[in-house]
C-alpha cells in the first residue's frame, strides 16, 4: 500500500522512519480524558474517603477492589489530577460564641503588657516591654532592654496610692479654682466636667533608679457665677 505523499513511501516504511507502530497508525484517535475516565472516577472515590493516603495506598486499594490497571497508567492519571501535591484540608476548630471585647469605661484600671524583640542594624538584639491602657488603647510606657543592660526597677504600688493621689489632685484643683474666682470677683459653682487624667512613673534621677516619682494630671472644669 502506498501513501498519497510526494515521497511515495509505504505506510510500513513511513512508520519505521518516525518510529510509530502500525497499530497506533490505524487506531482512531481518542481523547485521553475519555479513555481514563474510569481511572479518574476510581481515584476520586478513594481520595474522597482517604484524604491522607498517598499514591501507593490508593493503588493497592484499587487492586484490591478488582481493577487491574498498570501502575504507570494510574500514576500518570494521579499526577494529572494533581493528587501528588500536598492536599490542605480545613482544620476542624470548634465554634466559639463571638463576644464583643470588653473595654473599661475608666482609664488606668486595666493594663495590658506585651514583650517585643527586634535587632538593630549592627546585629545587636533588644527587647521591649510595652504597657497599654485598655481604656483608650494608648501606650503608657515602653521599657527597653539590650545586651548588657543592668538591673531595672519597676514600681508596682500604683493601685495602693492612686485614690489618695486623685483626692489630693481634686483638692488642689478646688483651691486653685477658688483663688481664680476670688481674683475675678466671681463665685465658684459646681463641677462642669472632670477628667481623672494620666499617671506617669519616672525615675527620680539617674543615680537612684530604685526611687520613683509618680505624677497625675487631672482636669476639672467649674462653673463661675458673677
mmCIF file of C-alpha atoms in Angstrom:
data_model
loop_
_atom_site.group_PDB
_atom_site.id
_atom_site.type_symbol
_atom_site.label_atom_id
_atom_site.label_comp_id
_atom_site.label_asym_id
_atom_site.label_seq_id
_atom_site.Cartn_x
_atom_site.Cartn_y
_atom_site.Cartn_z
ATOM 1 C CA UNK A 1 0.000 0.000 0.000
ATOM 2 C CA UNK A 2 1.384 3.366 -0.968
ATOM 3 C CA UNK A 3 0.686 6.774 0.588
ATOM 4 C CA UNK A 4 -0.511 9.895 -1.190
ATOM 5 C CA UNK A 5 2.569 11.866 -0.117
ATOM 6 C CA UNK A 6 5.041 13.001 -2.805
ATOM 7 C CA UNK A 7 7.808 10.837 -1.176
ATOM 8 C CA UNK A 8 5.991 7.698 -2.401
ATOM 9 C CA UNK A 9 6.773 5.691 0.780
ATOM 10 C CA UNK A 10 4.778 2.780 2.030
ATOM 11 C CA UNK A 11 2.940 3.023 5.365
ATOM 12 C CA UNK A 12 5.211 0.369 6.847
ATOM 13 C CA UNK A 13 8.349 2.279 5.807
ATOM 14 C CA UNK A 14 6.926 5.624 6.994
ATOM 15 C CA UNK A 15 6.050 4.164 10.419
ATOM 16 C CA UNK A 16 9.584 2.788 10.716
ATOM 17 C CA UNK A 17 11.064 6.191 9.927
ATOM 18 C CA UNK A 18 9.048 8.047 12.597
ATOM 19 C CA UNK A 19 9.205 5.042 14.973
ATOM 20 C CA UNK A 20 5.456 4.598 15.127
ATOM 21 C CA UNK A 21 3.731 1.244 15.283
ATOM 22 C CA UNK A 22 1.260 0.442 12.527
ATOM 23 C CA UNK A 23 -1.332 -0.434 15.188
ATOM 24 C CA UNK A 24 -1.118 3.116 16.524
ATOM 25 C CA UNK A 25 -1.347 4.462 12.970
ATOM 26 C CA UNK A 26 -4.554 2.582 12.230
ATOM 27 C CA UNK A 27 -6.075 3.126 15.686
ATOM 28 C CA UNK A 28 -8.509 6.048 15.596
ATOM 29 C CA UNK A 29 -7.536 8.974 17.855
ATOM 30 C CA UNK A 30 -9.291 9.012 21.223
ATOM 31 C CA UNK A 31 -9.472 11.673 23.873
ATOM 32 C CA UNK A 32 -7.276 10.796 26.859
ATOM 33 C CA UNK A 33 -9.846 12.161 29.292
ATOM 34 C CA UNK A 34 -12.486 9.831 27.894
ATOM 35 C CA UNK A 35 -10.110 6.877 27.881
ATOM 36 C CA UNK A 36 -9.029 7.417 31.507
ATOM 37 C CA UNK A 37 -12.451 8.344 32.856
ATOM 38 C CA UNK A 38 -12.780 5.047 34.757
ATOM 39 C CA UNK A 39 -9.394 5.544 36.427
ATOM 40 C CA UNK A 40 -10.277 9.133 37.326
ATOM 41 C CA UNK A 41 -13.575 8.132 38.925
ATOM 42 C CA UNK A 42 -11.959 5.298 40.887
ATOM 43 C CA UNK A 43 -9.159 7.537 42.199
ATOM 44 C CA UNK A 44 -11.589 10.286 43.199
ATOM 45 C CA UNK A 45 -13.681 7.809 45.173
ATOM 46 C CA UNK A 46 -10.639 6.576 47.086
ATOM 47 C CA UNK A 47 -9.204 10.056 47.749
ATOM 48 C CA UNK A 48 -12.575 11.389 48.928
ATOM 49 C CA UNK A 49 -12.737 8.743 51.650
ATOM 50 C CA UNK A 50 -8.999 8.676 52.461
ATOM 51 C CA UNK A 51 -7.657 12.218 52.110
ATOM 52 C CA UNK A 52 -4.295 11.422 53.743
ATOM 53 C CA UNK A 53 -3.384 8.444 51.554
ATOM 54 C CA UNK A 54 -0.565 8.619 49.033
ATOM 55 C CA UNK A 55 -0.270 7.022 45.622
ATOM 56 C CA UNK A 56 0.724 3.514 46.616
ATOM 57 C CA UNK A 57 -2.024 3.150 49.191
ATOM 58 C CA UNK A 58 -4.571 4.334 46.639
ATOM 59 C CA UNK A 59 -3.132 1.967 44.032
ATOM 60 C CA UNK A 60 -3.263 -1.006 46.423
ATOM 61 C CA UNK A 61 -6.867 -0.220 47.234
ATOM 62 C CA UNK A 62 -7.715 -0.154 43.510
ATOM 63 C CA UNK A 63 -6.046 -3.557 43.058
ATOM 64 C CA UNK A 64 -7.978 -4.979 45.998
ATOM 65 C CA UNK A 65 -11.267 -3.763 44.515
ATOM 66 C CA UNK A 66 -10.578 -5.668 41.278
ATOM 67 C CA UNK A 67 -9.068 -3.030 38.979
ATOM 68 C CA UNK A 68 -6.083 -4.385 37.028
ATOM 69 C CA UNK A 69 -4.722 -1.168 35.606
ATOM 70 C CA UNK A 70 -0.979 -0.804 35.252
ATOM 71 C CA UNK A 71 0.637 1.272 37.994
ATOM 72 C CA UNK A 72 2.263 3.530 35.365
ATOM 73 C CA UNK A 73 -1.112 4.461 33.941
ATOM 74 C CA UNK A 74 -2.619 5.016 37.361
ATOM 75 C CA UNK A 75 0.356 7.165 38.385
ATOM 76 C CA UNK A 76 0.048 9.263 35.207
ATOM 77 C CA UNK A 77 -3.620 9.939 35.953
ATOM 78 C CA UNK A 78 -2.766 10.514 39.624
ATOM 79 C CA UNK A 79 -0.286 13.255 38.685
ATOM 80 C CA UNK A 80 -2.600 14.729 36.039
ATOM 81 C CA UNK A 81 -5.236 15.201 38.750
ATOM 82 C CA UNK A 82 -2.570 16.958 40.854
ATOM 83 C CA UNK A 83 -3.089 14.497 43.656
ATOM 84 C CA UNK A 84 0.669 14.189 44.143
ATOM 85 C CA UNK A 85 0.737 17.713 45.615
ATOM 86 C CA UNK A 86 0.116 18.281 49.341
ATOM 87 C CA UNK A 87 -3.606 18.439 49.998
ATOM 88 C CA UNK A 88 -4.514 21.015 52.598
ATOM 89 C CA UNK A 89 -7.639 20.156 54.469
ATOM 90 C CA UNK A 90 -9.501 22.600 56.669
ATOM 91 C CA UNK A 91 -8.660 22.147 60.300
ATOM 92 C CA UNK A 92 -11.699 21.406 62.349
ATOM 93 C CA UNK A 93 -11.955 24.080 65.018
ATOM 94 C CA UNK A 94 -14.893 24.086 67.419
ATOM 95 C CA UNK A 95 -17.171 27.047 67.007
ATOM 96 C CA UNK A 96 -16.965 29.640 69.730
ATOM 97 C CA UNK A 97 -19.537 32.184 70.756
ATOM 98 C CA UNK A 98 -18.499 35.591 69.462
ATOM 99 C CA UNK A 99 -18.449 38.161 72.194
ATOM 100 C CA UNK A 100 -17.502 41.834 71.940
ATOM 101 C CA UNK A 101 -14.289 42.936 73.586
ATOM 102 C CA UNK A 102 -14.923 44.427 76.985
ATOM 103 C CA UNK A 103 -13.185 47.766 77.407
ATOM 104 C CA UNK A 104 -13.219 49.505 80.799
ATOM 105 C CA UNK A 105 -15.041 52.833 80.914
ATOM 106 C CA UNK A 106 -12.451 54.400 83.261
ATOM 107 C CA UNK A 107 -8.795 54.917 82.439
ATOM 108 C CA UNK A 108 -5.940 53.392 84.452
ATOM 109 C CA UNK A 109 -7.966 50.416 85.638
ATOM 110 C CA UNK A 110 -6.875 47.663 83.242
ATOM 111 C CA UNK A 111 -3.449 47.492 81.659
ATOM 112 C CA UNK A 112 -2.018 45.094 79.098
ATOM 113 C CA UNK A 113 1.663 44.223 78.726
ATOM 114 C CA UNK A 114 3.497 42.572 75.863
ATOM 115 C CA UNK A 115 7.127 41.771 75.082
ATOM 116 C CA UNK A 116 8.622 42.522 71.664
ATOM 117 C CA UNK A 117 12.005 41.514 70.269
ATOM 118 C CA UNK A 118 13.960 43.018 67.370
ATOM 119 C CA UNK A 119 17.528 43.628 66.202
ATOM 120 C CA UNK A 120 19.483 46.741 65.264
ATOM 121 C CA UNK A 121 21.369 47.340 62.015
ATOM 122 C CA UNK A 122 24.645 46.135 63.551
ATOM 123 C CA UNK A 123 23.061 42.854 64.691
ATOM 124 C CA UNK A 124 22.539 43.674 68.371
ATOM 125 C CA UNK A 125 19.241 42.356 69.673
ATOM 126 C CA UNK A 126 16.998 44.117 72.157
ATOM 127 C CA UNK A 127 13.680 43.540 73.883
ATOM 128 C CA UNK A 128 10.991 45.997 74.904
ATOM 129 C CA UNK A 129 8.180 45.793 77.410
ATOM 130 C CA UNK A 130 5.085 47.669 76.188
ATOM 131 C CA UNK A 131 2.360 48.801 78.587
ATOM 132 C CA UNK A 132 -1.017 49.730 77.079
ATOM 133 C CA UNK A 133 -4.094 51.142 78.784
ATOM 134 C CA UNK A 134 -7.104 49.040 77.793
ATOM 135 C CA UNK A 135 -9.431 52.025 78.239
ATOM 136 C CA UNK A 136 -8.135 54.096 75.318
ATOM 137 C CA UNK A 137 -5.508 51.751 73.788
ATOM 138 C CA UNK A 138 -2.807 54.319 74.488
ATOM 139 C CA UNK A 139 0.781 53.258 75.072
ATOM 140 C CA UNK A 140 1.719 54.276 78.594
ATOM 141 C CA UNK A 141 5.347 53.205 78.593
ATOM 142 C CA UNK A 142 7.934 51.303 76.572
ATOM 143 C CA UNK A 143 10.834 49.910 78.584
ATOM 144 C CA UNK A 144 13.805 48.717 76.519
ATOM 145 C CA UNK A 145 16.390 46.140 77.468
ATOM 146 C CA UNK A 146 19.508 45.456 75.396
ATOM 147 C CA UNK A 147 22.558 43.273 75.718
ATOM 148 C CA UNK A 148 24.466 44.004 78.922
ATOM 149 C CA UNK A 149 21.671 46.080 80.446
ATOM 150 C CA UNK A 150 21.732 46.463 84.223
ATOM 151 C CA UNK A 151 19.039 45.884 86.812
ATOM 152 C CA UNK A 152 15.721 47.577 86.161
ATOM 153 C CA UNK A 153 13.260 48.605 88.865
ATOM 154 C CA UNK A 154 9.517 48.637 88.272
ATOM 155 C CA UNK A 155 7.038 50.403 90.556
ATOM 156 C CA UNK A 156 4.072 48.112 91.334
ATOM 157 C CA UNK A 157 2.275 50.001 94.109
ATOM 158 C CA UNK A 158 0.240 52.399 91.990
ATOM 159 C CA UNK A 159 -3.121 50.909 92.925
ATOM 160 C CA UNK A 160 -2.391 51.493 96.599
ATOM 161 C CA UNK A 161 -1.639 55.222 96.271
ATOM 162 C CA UNK A 162 -3.952 56.062 93.384
ATOM 163 C CA UNK A 163 -7.080 57.021 95.446
ATOM 164 C CA UNK A 164 -5.065 59.343 97.688
ATOM 165 C CA UNK A 165 -3.381 60.999 94.706
ATOM 166 C CA UNK A 166 -6.692 61.585 92.925
ATOM 167 C CA UNK A 167 -8.172 63.065 96.097
ATOM 168 C CA UNK A 168 -5.216 65.381 96.520
ATOM 169 C CA UNK A 169 -5.333 66.422 92.863
ATOM 170 C CA UNK A 170 -9.063 67.206 93.140
ATOM 171 C CA UNK A 171 -8.499 69.229 96.338
ATOM 172 C CA UNK A 172 -5.694 71.214 94.730
ATOM 173 C CA UNK A 173 -7.859 71.897 91.681
ATOM 174 C CA UNK A 174 -10.621 73.198 94.006
ATOM 175 C CA UNK A 175 -8.244 75.522 95.819
ATOM 176 C CA UNK A 176 -6.841 76.854 92.545
ATOM 177 C CA UNK A 177 -10.341 77.439 91.169
ATOM 178 C CA UNK A 178 -11.422 79.280 94.352
ATOM 179 C CA UNK A 179 -8.385 81.554 94.122
ATOM 180 C CA UNK A 180 -9.123 82.298 90.460
ATOM 181 C CA UNK A 181 -12.773 83.042 91.277
ATOM 182 C CA UNK A 182 -11.758 85.383 94.101
ATOM 183 C CA UNK A 183 -9.348 87.250 91.836
ATOM 184 C CA UNK A 184 -12.047 87.693 89.181
ATOM 185 C CA UNK A 185 -14.740 88.714 91.733
ATOM 186 C CA UNK A 186 -16.832 85.638 90.858
ATOM 187 C CA UNK A 187 -18.465 82.817 92.762
ATOM 188 C CA UNK A 188 -17.281 79.276 92.238
ATOM 189 C CA UNK A 189 -20.100 76.954 91.164
ATOM 190 C CA UNK A 190 -20.488 73.229 90.616
ATOM 191 C CA UNK A 191 -18.190 70.973 88.653
ATOM 192 C CA UNK A 192 -18.906 71.121 84.942
ATOM 193 C CA UNK A 193 -16.587 68.370 83.771
ATOM 194 C CA UNK A 194 -13.786 66.340 85.327
ATOM 195 C CA UNK A 195 -11.142 64.008 83.951
ATOM 196 C CA UNK A 196 -9.018 61.718 86.056
ATOM 197 C CA UNK A 197 -6.003 62.223 83.834
ATOM 198 C CA UNK A 198 -2.937 60.112 83.233
ATOM 199 C CA UNK A 199 -0.443 58.726 85.726
ATOM 200 C CA UNK A 200 3.269 58.864 84.916
ATOM 201 C CA UNK A 201 6.033 56.936 86.699
ATOM 202 C CA UNK A 202 9.626 58.113 86.243
ATOM 203 C CA UNK A 203 12.959 57.660 87.940
ATOM 204 C CA UNK A 204 13.783 60.375 90.445
ATOM 205 C CA UNK A 205 17.239 60.706 88.857
ATOM 206 C CA UNK A 206 19.793 58.566 87.048
ATOM 207 C CA UNK A 207 21.806 57.756 90.146
ATOM 208 C CA UNK A 208 18.809 56.331 92.055
ATOM 209 C CA UNK A 209 16.716 54.284 89.636
ATOM 210 C CA UNK A 210 15.092 52.418 92.543
ATOM 211 C CA UNK A 211 13.326 55.638 93.628
ATOM 212 C CA UNK A 212 10.338 56.596 91.521
ATOM 213 C CA UNK A 213 8.401 59.813 91.003
ATOM 214 C CA UNK A 214 4.659 59.365 90.421
ATOM 215 C CA UNK A 215 2.602 62.190 88.898
ATOM 216 C CA UNK A 216 -1.027 62.553 87.982
ATOM 217 C CA UNK A 217 -2.520 65.363 85.893
ATOM 218 C CA UNK A 218 -6.263 65.811 86.411
ATOM 219 C CA UNK A 219 -8.552 68.265 84.630
ATOM 220 C CA UNK A 220 -11.541 69.771 86.491
ATOM 221 C CA UNK A 221 -13.829 72.436 84.978
ATOM 222 C CA UNK A 222 -16.028 74.562 87.270
ATOM 223 C CA UNK A 223 -18.908 76.955 86.661
ATOM 224 C CA UNK A 224 -18.267 80.596 87.564
ATOM 225 C CA UNK A 225 -21.092 82.921 88.607
ATOM 226 C CA UNK A 226 -20.814 86.704 88.543
#
